[in-house]
Tab-separated table of C-alpha atoms in Angstrom:
chain	number	residue	atom	x	y	z
A	299	MET	CA	-36.131	-21.728	-13.035
A	300	THR	CA	-36.567	-25.777	-13.101
A	301	ASP	CA	-35.137	-28.375	-15.380
A	302	ARG	CA	-37.862	-30.528	-17.075
A	303	GLN	CA	-37.987	-33.001	-14.204
A	304	GLY	CA	-38.927	-30.255	-12.066
A	305	ASN	CA	-35.960	-29.893	-10.194
A	306	PRO	CA	-34.387	-26.606	-9.374
A	307	SER	CA	-31.761	-25.018	-11.421
A	308	GLY	CA	-28.320	-24.224	-9.837
A	309	GLU	CA	-29.499	-20.729	-9.623
A	310	ASP	CA	-32.097	-21.152	-7.494
A	311	SER	CA	-30.319	-23.299	-5.100
A	312	LEU	CA	-27.771	-20.529	-4.829
A	313	ILE	CA	-30.422	-18.132	-4.033
A	314	ALA	CA	-32.325	-20.207	-1.645
A	315	ARG	CA	-29.116	-21.365	0.089
A	316	TYR	CA	-27.617	-17.873	0.513
A	317	PHE	CA	-30.106	-15.524	-0.050
A	318	LYS	CA	-33.600	-16.549	1.058
A	319	PRO	CA	-32.916	-16.266	4.618
A	320	LEU	CA	-32.393	-12.522	3.905
A	321	ALA	CA	-35.640	-11.586	2.566
A	322	THR	CA	-37.170	-10.996	5.634
A	323	ASP	CA	-39.704	-8.358	3.919
A	324	PRO	CA	-43.140	-10.150	3.343
A	325	GLY	CA	-43.028	-8.499	-0.133
A	326	ALA	CA	-40.153	-10.203	-0.941
A	327	PHE	CA	-42.584	-13.535	-0.810
A	328	ASP	CA	-39.436	-15.685	0.052
A	329	LEU	CA	-37.753	-15.075	-3.574
A	330	THR	CA	-39.958	-17.392	-4.652
A	331	ASP	CA	-41.413	-14.824	-7.615
A	332	ASP	CA	-40.534	-12.814	-10.325
A	333	ALA	CA	-40.852	-9.516	-8.701
A	334	ALA	CA	-41.786	-8.152	-4.927
A	335	ILE	CA	-44.234	-5.575	-3.629
A	336	LEU	CA	-43.021	-2.458	-1.814
A	337	LYS	CA	-45.651	-0.651	-0.194
A	338	ALA	CA	-45.151	3.088	-0.107
A	339	LEU	CA	-47.183	3.937	2.974
A	340	GLY	CA	-47.958	7.002	1.832
A	341	ASP	CA	-44.316	8.327	1.344
A	342	ASP	CA	-42.290	9.351	-2.081
A	343	ILE	CA	-40.246	6.286	-2.906
A	344	VAL	CA	-36.620	6.957	-3.529
A	345	VAL	CA	-34.623	5.087	-5.732
A	346	THR	CA	-30.963	4.890	-6.412
A	347	THR	CA	-28.557	2.188	-7.766
A	348	ASP	CA	-24.902	1.645	-7.857
A	349	ALA	CA	-22.656	-1.347	-9.072
A	350	ILE	CA	-19.345	-2.243	-7.830
A	351	VAL	CA	-16.939	-3.946	-9.993
A	352	GLU	CA	-13.735	-6.155	-9.037
A	353	GLY	CA	-10.516	-4.278	-9.648
A	354	VAL	CA	-12.086	-1.073	-10.005
A	355	HIS	CA	-14.336	-0.582	-6.615
A	356	PHE	CA	-12.710	-3.404	-4.842
A	357	LEU	CA	-10.016	-5.882	-4.997
A	358	SER	CA	-9.863	-9.309	-6.177
A	359	ASP	CA	-8.383	-10.453	-2.608
A	360	ASP	CA	-10.944	-7.966	-0.376
A	361	PRO	CA	-12.629	-10.290	2.376
A	362	PRO	CA	-16.112	-10.865	0.509
A	363	ASP	CA	-18.116	-9.705	3.744
A	364	THR	CA	-16.513	-6.431	3.337
A	365	ILE	CA	-17.181	-6.566	-0.726
A	366	ALA	CA	-21.067	-7.343	0.352
A	367	ARG	CA	-21.208	-4.468	2.938
A	368	LYS	CA	-19.573	-1.965	0.519
A	369	ALA	CA	-22.195	-2.911	-1.957
A	370	LEU	CA	-25.423	-2.063	-0.031
A	371	ARG	CA	-23.667	1.103	2.011
A	372	VAL	CA	-22.527	3.150	-1.219
A	373	ASN	CA	-26.666	2.779	-2.229
A	374	LEU	CA	-27.672	3.732	1.550
A	375	SER	CA	-25.014	6.623	1.396
A	376	ASP	CA	-27.329	7.646	-1.561
A	377	LEU	CA	-30.621	7.512	0.257
A	378	ALA	CA	-29.293	9.276	3.403
A	379	ALA	CA	-28.138	12.479	1.421
A	380	LYS	CA	-31.680	12.322	-0.180
A	381	GLY	CA	-32.978	12.541	3.467
A	382	ALA	CA	-34.479	8.980	2.630
A	383	ALA	CA	-34.954	6.078	5.282
A	384	PRO	CA	-34.134	2.639	3.756
A	385	ALA	CA	-36.933	0.646	2.531
A	386	GLY	CA	-35.319	-2.524	0.709
A	387	PHE	CA	-33.196	-3.528	-2.018
A	388	VAL	CA	-33.098	-5.611	-5.015
A	389	LEU	CA	-29.321	-7.596	-5.639
A	390	THR	CA	-27.617	-8.573	-9.167
A	391	LEU	CA	-24.419	-10.709	-8.671
A	392	ALA	CA	-22.330	-11.546	-11.792
A	393	LEU	CA	-20.435	-14.122	-10.621
A	394	ARG	CA	-16.980	-16.369	-11.966
A	395	SER	CA	-18.485	-19.303	-10.020
A	396	ALA	CA	-20.473	-20.587	-6.929
A	397	ASP	CA	-17.847	-20.860	-4.514
A	398	ASP	CA	-19.066	-21.489	-1.285
A	399	VAL	CA	-15.996	-20.252	0.583
A	400	TRP	CA	-16.792	-16.949	-1.153
A	401	LEU	CA	-20.693	-16.637	-0.882
A	402	THR	CA	-21.038	-17.607	2.815
A	403	PRO	CA	-19.418	-14.618	4.241
A	404	PHE	CA	-20.594	-12.352	1.430
A	405	ALA	CA	-24.116	-13.562	2.119
A	406	ARG	CA	-23.119	-13.117	6.005
A	407	GLY	CA	-22.111	-9.555	5.666
A	408	LEU	CA	-24.770	-8.520	3.284
A	409	GLY	CA	-27.715	-10.163	5.630
A	410	GLU	CA	-26.045	-8.498	8.711
A	411	ASP	CA	-25.736	-4.857	7.129
A	412	ALA	CA	-29.442	-5.628	5.405
A	413	GLY	CA	-30.421	-5.738	9.307
A	414	LEU	CA	-28.434	-3.380	10.632
A	415	PHE	CA	-29.597	-0.443	8.282
A	416	GLY	CA	-33.428	-1.852	8.183
A	417	CYS	CA	-32.902	-2.251	4.425
A	418	PRO	CA	-34.191	-5.748	3.539
A	419	LEU	CA	-33.348	-7.986	0.425
A	420	LEU	CA	-36.685	-7.824	-1.998
A	421	GLY	CA	-35.375	-9.790	-5.132
A	422	GLY	CA	-32.225	-9.779	-8.051
A	423	ASP	CA	-30.623	-11.848	-10.215
A	424	THR	CA	-27.517	-14.067	-10.362
A	425	VAL	CA	-25.606	-14.797	-13.657
A	426	SER	CA	-21.895	-16.056	-14.500
A	427	THR	CA	-19.117	-13.692	-16.066
A	428	PRO	CA	-15.806	-14.844	-17.569
A	429	GLY	CA	-14.630	-11.565	-16.463
A	430	PRO	CA	-14.348	-9.498	-13.453
A	431	GLN	CA	-17.039	-10.260	-11.013
A	432	MET	CA	-19.758	-7.490	-10.263
A	433	ILE	CA	-22.373	-6.443	-7.658
A	434	SER	CA	-25.174	-4.502	-8.442
A	435	VAL	CA	-27.878	-2.795	-5.868
A	436	THR	CA	-30.836	-0.879	-6.505
A	437	ALA	CA	-31.899	0.180	-3.188
A	438	PHE	CA	-35.715	2.194	-2.265
A	439	GLY	CA	-35.741	4.298	0.321
A	440	ARG	CA	-39.175	6.642	1.981
A	441	VAL	CA	-39.467	10.214	2.238
A	442	PRO	CA	-42.786	12.225	2.923
A	443	PRO	CA	-44.016	13.605	-0.319
A	444	GLY	CA	-42.123	16.402	-1.956
A	445	LYS	CA	-39.591	16.043	0.484
A	446	MET	CA	-36.011	14.562	-1.062
A	447	VAL	CA	-33.440	16.623	-1.141
A	448	HIS	CA	-31.994	17.508	-4.618
A	449	ARG	CA	-28.359	18.473	-5.603
A	450	SER	CA	-29.930	21.601	-6.963
A	451	GLY	CA	-31.422	24.364	-4.093
A	452	ALA	CA	-28.044	25.530	-2.493
A	453	LYS	CA	-28.163	29.296	-2.071
A	454	PRO	CA	-25.339	32.009	-2.022
A	455	GLY	CA	-24.475	32.620	1.193
A	456	ASP	CA	-25.275	28.938	2.330
A	457	ARG	CA	-22.763	26.901	4.223
A	458	VAL	CA	-20.718	24.055	2.908
A	459	VAL	CA	-21.092	21.344	5.146
A	460	VAL	CA	-19.575	17.802	5.073
A	461	THR	CA	-20.005	14.832	7.500
A	462	GLY	CA	-17.550	12.681	8.725
A	463	THR	CA	-13.715	12.779	7.333
A	464	ILE	CA	-12.494	13.326	3.766
A	465	GLY	CA	-9.726	11.541	2.391
A	466	ASP	CA	-9.234	8.309	3.998
A	467	ALA	CA	-10.669	5.887	1.368
A	468	ALA	CA	-8.331	6.989	-1.483
A	469	ILE	CA	-5.260	6.554	1.009
A	470	GLY	CA	-6.602	2.917	2.004
A	471	LEU	CA	-6.635	2.181	-1.292
A	472	ASP	CA	-3.066	3.697	-2.086
A	473	ILE	CA	-1.928	1.342	0.882
A	474	LEU	CA	-3.328	-1.683	-0.626
A	475	LYS	CA	-1.941	-0.852	-4.062
A	476	GLY	CA	1.766	-0.940	-2.533
A	477	GLY	CA	1.656	3.001	-3.149
A	478	ALA	CA	3.920	5.528	-1.498
A	479	VAL	CA	1.663	5.944	1.522
A	480	ALA	CA	2.022	2.201	2.545
A	481	ALA	CA	5.715	3.141	3.406
A	482	ALA	CA	4.857	6.142	5.190
A	483	LEU	CA	2.758	4.035	7.396
A	484	ALA	CA	5.078	1.238	7.773
A	485	GLY	CA	5.413	0.928	11.408
A	486	ASP	CA	1.661	2.481	12.052
A	487	VAL	CA	-0.219	-0.745	11.891
A	488	ALA	CA	-3.649	0.593	13.495
A	489	GLY	CA	-3.397	3.877	11.099
A	490	ARG	CA	-2.855	1.767	7.908
A	491	GLU	CA	-6.030	-0.641	8.860
A	492	GLY	CA	-8.041	2.262	9.917
A	493	LEU	CA	-7.193	3.660	6.513
A	494	ILE	CA	-8.328	0.253	4.622
A	495	GLY	CA	-11.167	-0.153	6.620
A	496	ARG	CA	-12.627	3.197	5.220
A	497	TYR	CA	-11.790	2.068	1.745
A	498	ARG	CA	-13.497	-1.459	2.000
A	499	VAL	CA	-16.600	-0.375	4.318
A	500	PRO	CA	-17.650	3.038	4.233
A	501	GLN	CA	-19.857	4.116	7.028
A	502	PRO	CA	-23.233	5.352	5.122
A	503	ARG	CA	-24.717	8.486	7.859
A	504	ASN	CA	-28.529	7.038	7.475
A	505	ALA	CA	-28.772	8.521	11.087
A	506	LEU	CA	-28.583	12.136	9.693
A	507	ALA	CA	-31.062	11.451	6.852
A	508	SER	CA	-33.873	12.911	8.520
A	509	ALA	CA	-31.940	16.284	9.542
A	510	VAL	CA	-30.562	16.601	5.928
A	511	ARG	CA	-34.238	16.667	4.769
A	512	ASP	CA	-35.142	19.296	7.735
A	513	HIS	CA	-32.429	21.713	7.418
A	514	ALA	CA	-30.435	21.393	3.764
A	515	HIS	CA	-31.235	23.141	0.687
A	516	ALA	CA	-29.167	20.677	-1.403
A	517	ALA	CA	-27.417	17.350	-0.780
A	518	MET	CA	-25.377	14.770	-2.122
A	519	ASP	CA	-22.993	12.170	-0.959
A	520	VAL	CA	-19.281	12.458	-1.400
A	521	SER	CA	-18.344	9.349	-3.826
A	522	ASP	CA	-15.983	10.395	-6.671
A	523	GLY	CA	-14.075	13.074	-4.757
A	524	LEU	CA	-14.956	15.808	-2.596
A	525	ALA	CA	-14.203	18.752	-5.116
A	526	GLY	CA	-15.945	16.550	-7.901
A	527	ASP	CA	-18.737	16.093	-6.133
A	528	LEU	CA	-19.028	19.788	-5.379
A	529	ALA	CA	-18.817	20.999	-8.745
A	530	LYS	CA	-21.525	18.706	-9.649
A	531	LEU	CA	-23.646	20.080	-7.007
A	532	CYS	CA	-22.810	23.852	-7.567
A	533	ALA	CA	-23.679	23.114	-11.263
A	534	ALA	CA	-27.004	21.767	-10.462
A	535	SER	CA	-27.635	24.573	-8.284
A	536	GLY	CA	-26.458	27.151	-10.675
A	537	VAL	CA	-23.893	28.543	-8.011
A	538	SER	CA	-20.216	28.124	-7.329
A	539	ALA	CA	-18.234	27.576	-3.672
A	540	VAL	CA	-14.879	28.921	-1.940
A	541	ILE	CA	-13.719	26.003	0.120
A	542	ASP	CA	-11.128	27.235	2.931
A	543	ALA	CA	-8.763	23.564	2.671
A	544	ARG	CA	-7.611	24.086	6.197
A	545	SER	CA	-11.194	23.526	6.780
A	546	VAL	CA	-11.714	19.936	5.626
A	547	PRO	CA	-11.862	17.193	8.324
A	548	LEU	CA	-9.304	14.726	8.532
A	549	SER	CA	-8.817	11.488	10.318
A	550	ALA	CA	-6.006	12.122	12.735
A	551	THR	CA	-3.669	9.948	10.539
A	552	ALA	CA	-4.580	11.664	6.978
A	553	ALA	CA	-3.765	15.040	9.212
A	554	THR	CA	-0.269	13.632	9.767
A	555	LEU	CA	0.562	12.181	6.440
A	556	LEU	CA	-0.589	15.655	5.124
A	557	ALA	CA	1.875	17.499	7.637
A	558	ARG	CA	4.877	15.257	6.626
A	559	GLY	CA	4.260	15.712	2.941
A	560	ALA	CA	3.495	12.141	2.321
A	561	VAL	CA	0.167	12.932	0.893
A	562	GLY	CA	-1.065	16.186	-0.966
A	563	ILE	CA	-4.315	17.854	-0.179
A	564	GLU	CA	-5.017	17.531	-4.041
A	565	ALA	CA	-5.320	13.797	-3.668
A	566	ILE	CA	-7.397	14.131	-0.627
A	567	VAL	CA	-10.019	16.400	-2.128
A	568	SER	CA	-10.211	14.752	-5.434
A	569	GLY	CA	-9.989	10.975	-4.182
A	570	GLY	CA	-12.921	8.887	-4.171
A	571	ASP	CA	-14.728	6.697	-2.140
A	572	ASP	CA	-15.475	8.596	1.067
A	573	TYR	CA	-19.478	8.007	1.121
A	574	GLU	CA	-19.805	10.924	3.337
A	575	ILE	CA	-22.696	13.534	2.992
A	576	LEU	CA	-21.804	16.993	1.098
A	577	CYS	CA	-24.863	19.672	1.892
A	578	ALA	CA	-25.490	23.216	1.326
A	579	ILE	CA	-27.134	24.921	4.649
A	580	SER	CA	-27.979	28.073	5.360
A	581	GLU	CA	-26.783	30.505	8.359
A	582	ASN	CA	-29.428	30.228	10.084
A	583	ARG	CA	-30.132	26.833	10.064
A	584	PHE	CA	-26.582	25.398	10.543
A	585	GLU	CA	-26.915	25.519	14.385
A	586	ALA	CA	-29.750	23.114	14.291
A	587	PHE	CA	-28.351	20.727	11.766
A	588	ALA	CA	-25.255	20.666	13.868
A	589	GLN	CA	-27.164	20.068	16.847
A	590	ALA	CA	-29.254	17.228	15.318
A	591	ALA	CA	-25.920	15.860	13.899
A	592	GLU	CA	-24.457	15.685	17.584
A	593	LEU	CA	-27.478	13.773	18.756
A	594	ALA	CA	-27.197	11.307	15.564
A	595	GLY	CA	-23.720	10.619	16.525
A	596	VAL	CA	-22.278	12.018	13.226
A	597	ALA	CA	-19.773	14.604	13.055
A	598	VAL	CA	-20.191	17.654	10.502
A	599	THR	CA	-17.672	20.081	9.835
A	600	SER	CA	-18.193	23.843	7.872
A	601	ILE	CA	-15.897	24.002	5.195
A	602	GLY	CA	-16.951	27.059	3.102
A	603	THR	CA	-19.539	29.100	1.355
A	604	VAL	CA	-21.512	29.160	-1.643
A	605	ILE	CA	-21.473	32.264	-3.973
A	606	ALA	CA	-23.114	33.277	-6.953
A	607	GLY	CA	-21.964	32.389	-10.301
A	608	PRO	CA	-21.035	29.869	-12.545
A	609	SER	CA	-17.335	29.634	-12.043
A	610	VAL	CA	-15.818	25.801	-10.699
A	611	PRO	CA	-15.462	25.913	-6.679
A	612	ARG	CA	-12.573	27.514	-5.544
A	613	PHE	CA	-10.257	25.374	-2.812
A	614	LEU	CA	-7.792	27.946	-1.064
A	615	ASP	CA	-4.497	27.394	0.879
A	616	ASN	CA	-3.296	28.619	4.194
A	617	ALA	CA	-2.323	31.785	2.384
A	618	GLY	CA	-5.847	32.231	0.724
A	619	SER	CA	-4.471	31.209	-2.802
A	620	ASP	CA	-6.293	28.937	-4.880
A	621	ILE	CA	-4.843	25.396	-5.015
A	622	VAL	CA	-4.497	24.045	-8.223
A	623	LEU	CA	-6.515	20.854	-8.722
A	624	PRO	CA	-5.247	18.718	-11.652
A	625	ARG	CA	-8.396	16.552	-11.580
A	626	LEU	CA	-11.669	17.399	-9.271
A	627	SER	CA	-12.501	13.574	-9.061
A	628	TYR	CA	-12.423	9.984	-10.297
A	629	SER	CA	-14.102	9.429	-13.153
A	630	HIS	CA	-15.017	5.981	-15.100
A	631	PHE	CA	-14.100	7.517	-18.363
């Protein structure tokens, strides 16, 4: 927008200074228009959107570059679980002020990740707010026609498979909030920082997107908690599952905390912000999937089996007994 003398508005100046350099796709028109063009190139376009809110998804004193990376990466994680290759994103910022000290590292982190994951900025909006800051990203990806992987499609007999490790981010948030785990790791600086890093900067598994597309019957990313998100996938597929809790992959630090009783398995499987891929893969496709994952440099673990029936998925302990979960996942409401 411009004023009556043709001078750019504060919003235009902010966009030109911090975000125009990120708009590298020709269809973004250097952020000078009201819309962008995203060429389909013969593929289906997958669309996903997630917002992160101060005090809910990030803390007010988190480094701005990590906030930017998280905002983009949680959306990239959704694309990966759908088997889609990133194509671009639009950004909405609700800010209390146009603070150079905050915006400079934010834009730098966002630009670095946009380049790293091949997902250029296409446009967006900036607004002021008196309340908590909010960053909303809508990301676009491409898949061959009809090949997007849905939550539905899991079949009895499929393996339940997850990438990476589970529970680190929830433990990292507990540390940042001064919870019990902070005291348990008082002498382990590397362990603390590793868990905090998993909370602040997720690791989307986009390198595995094509393998998910080729081998998975159903998939979604783990954002609200493994137990709750597995329940959502099973409900969409009309099935249930049995999970061996001992098989849930843990980082070395999380495994130590669990063994010491500093954290329970319930918190690990119900905590949010993992941003790993959860998928259902037939027995005869698992080995091929595992080999593709190894080539992509992504660890995958088989943690249970899809079964028939509408019941909530069961998590079993070492004795084969059901683990009682007070909650399945994080919920906003």
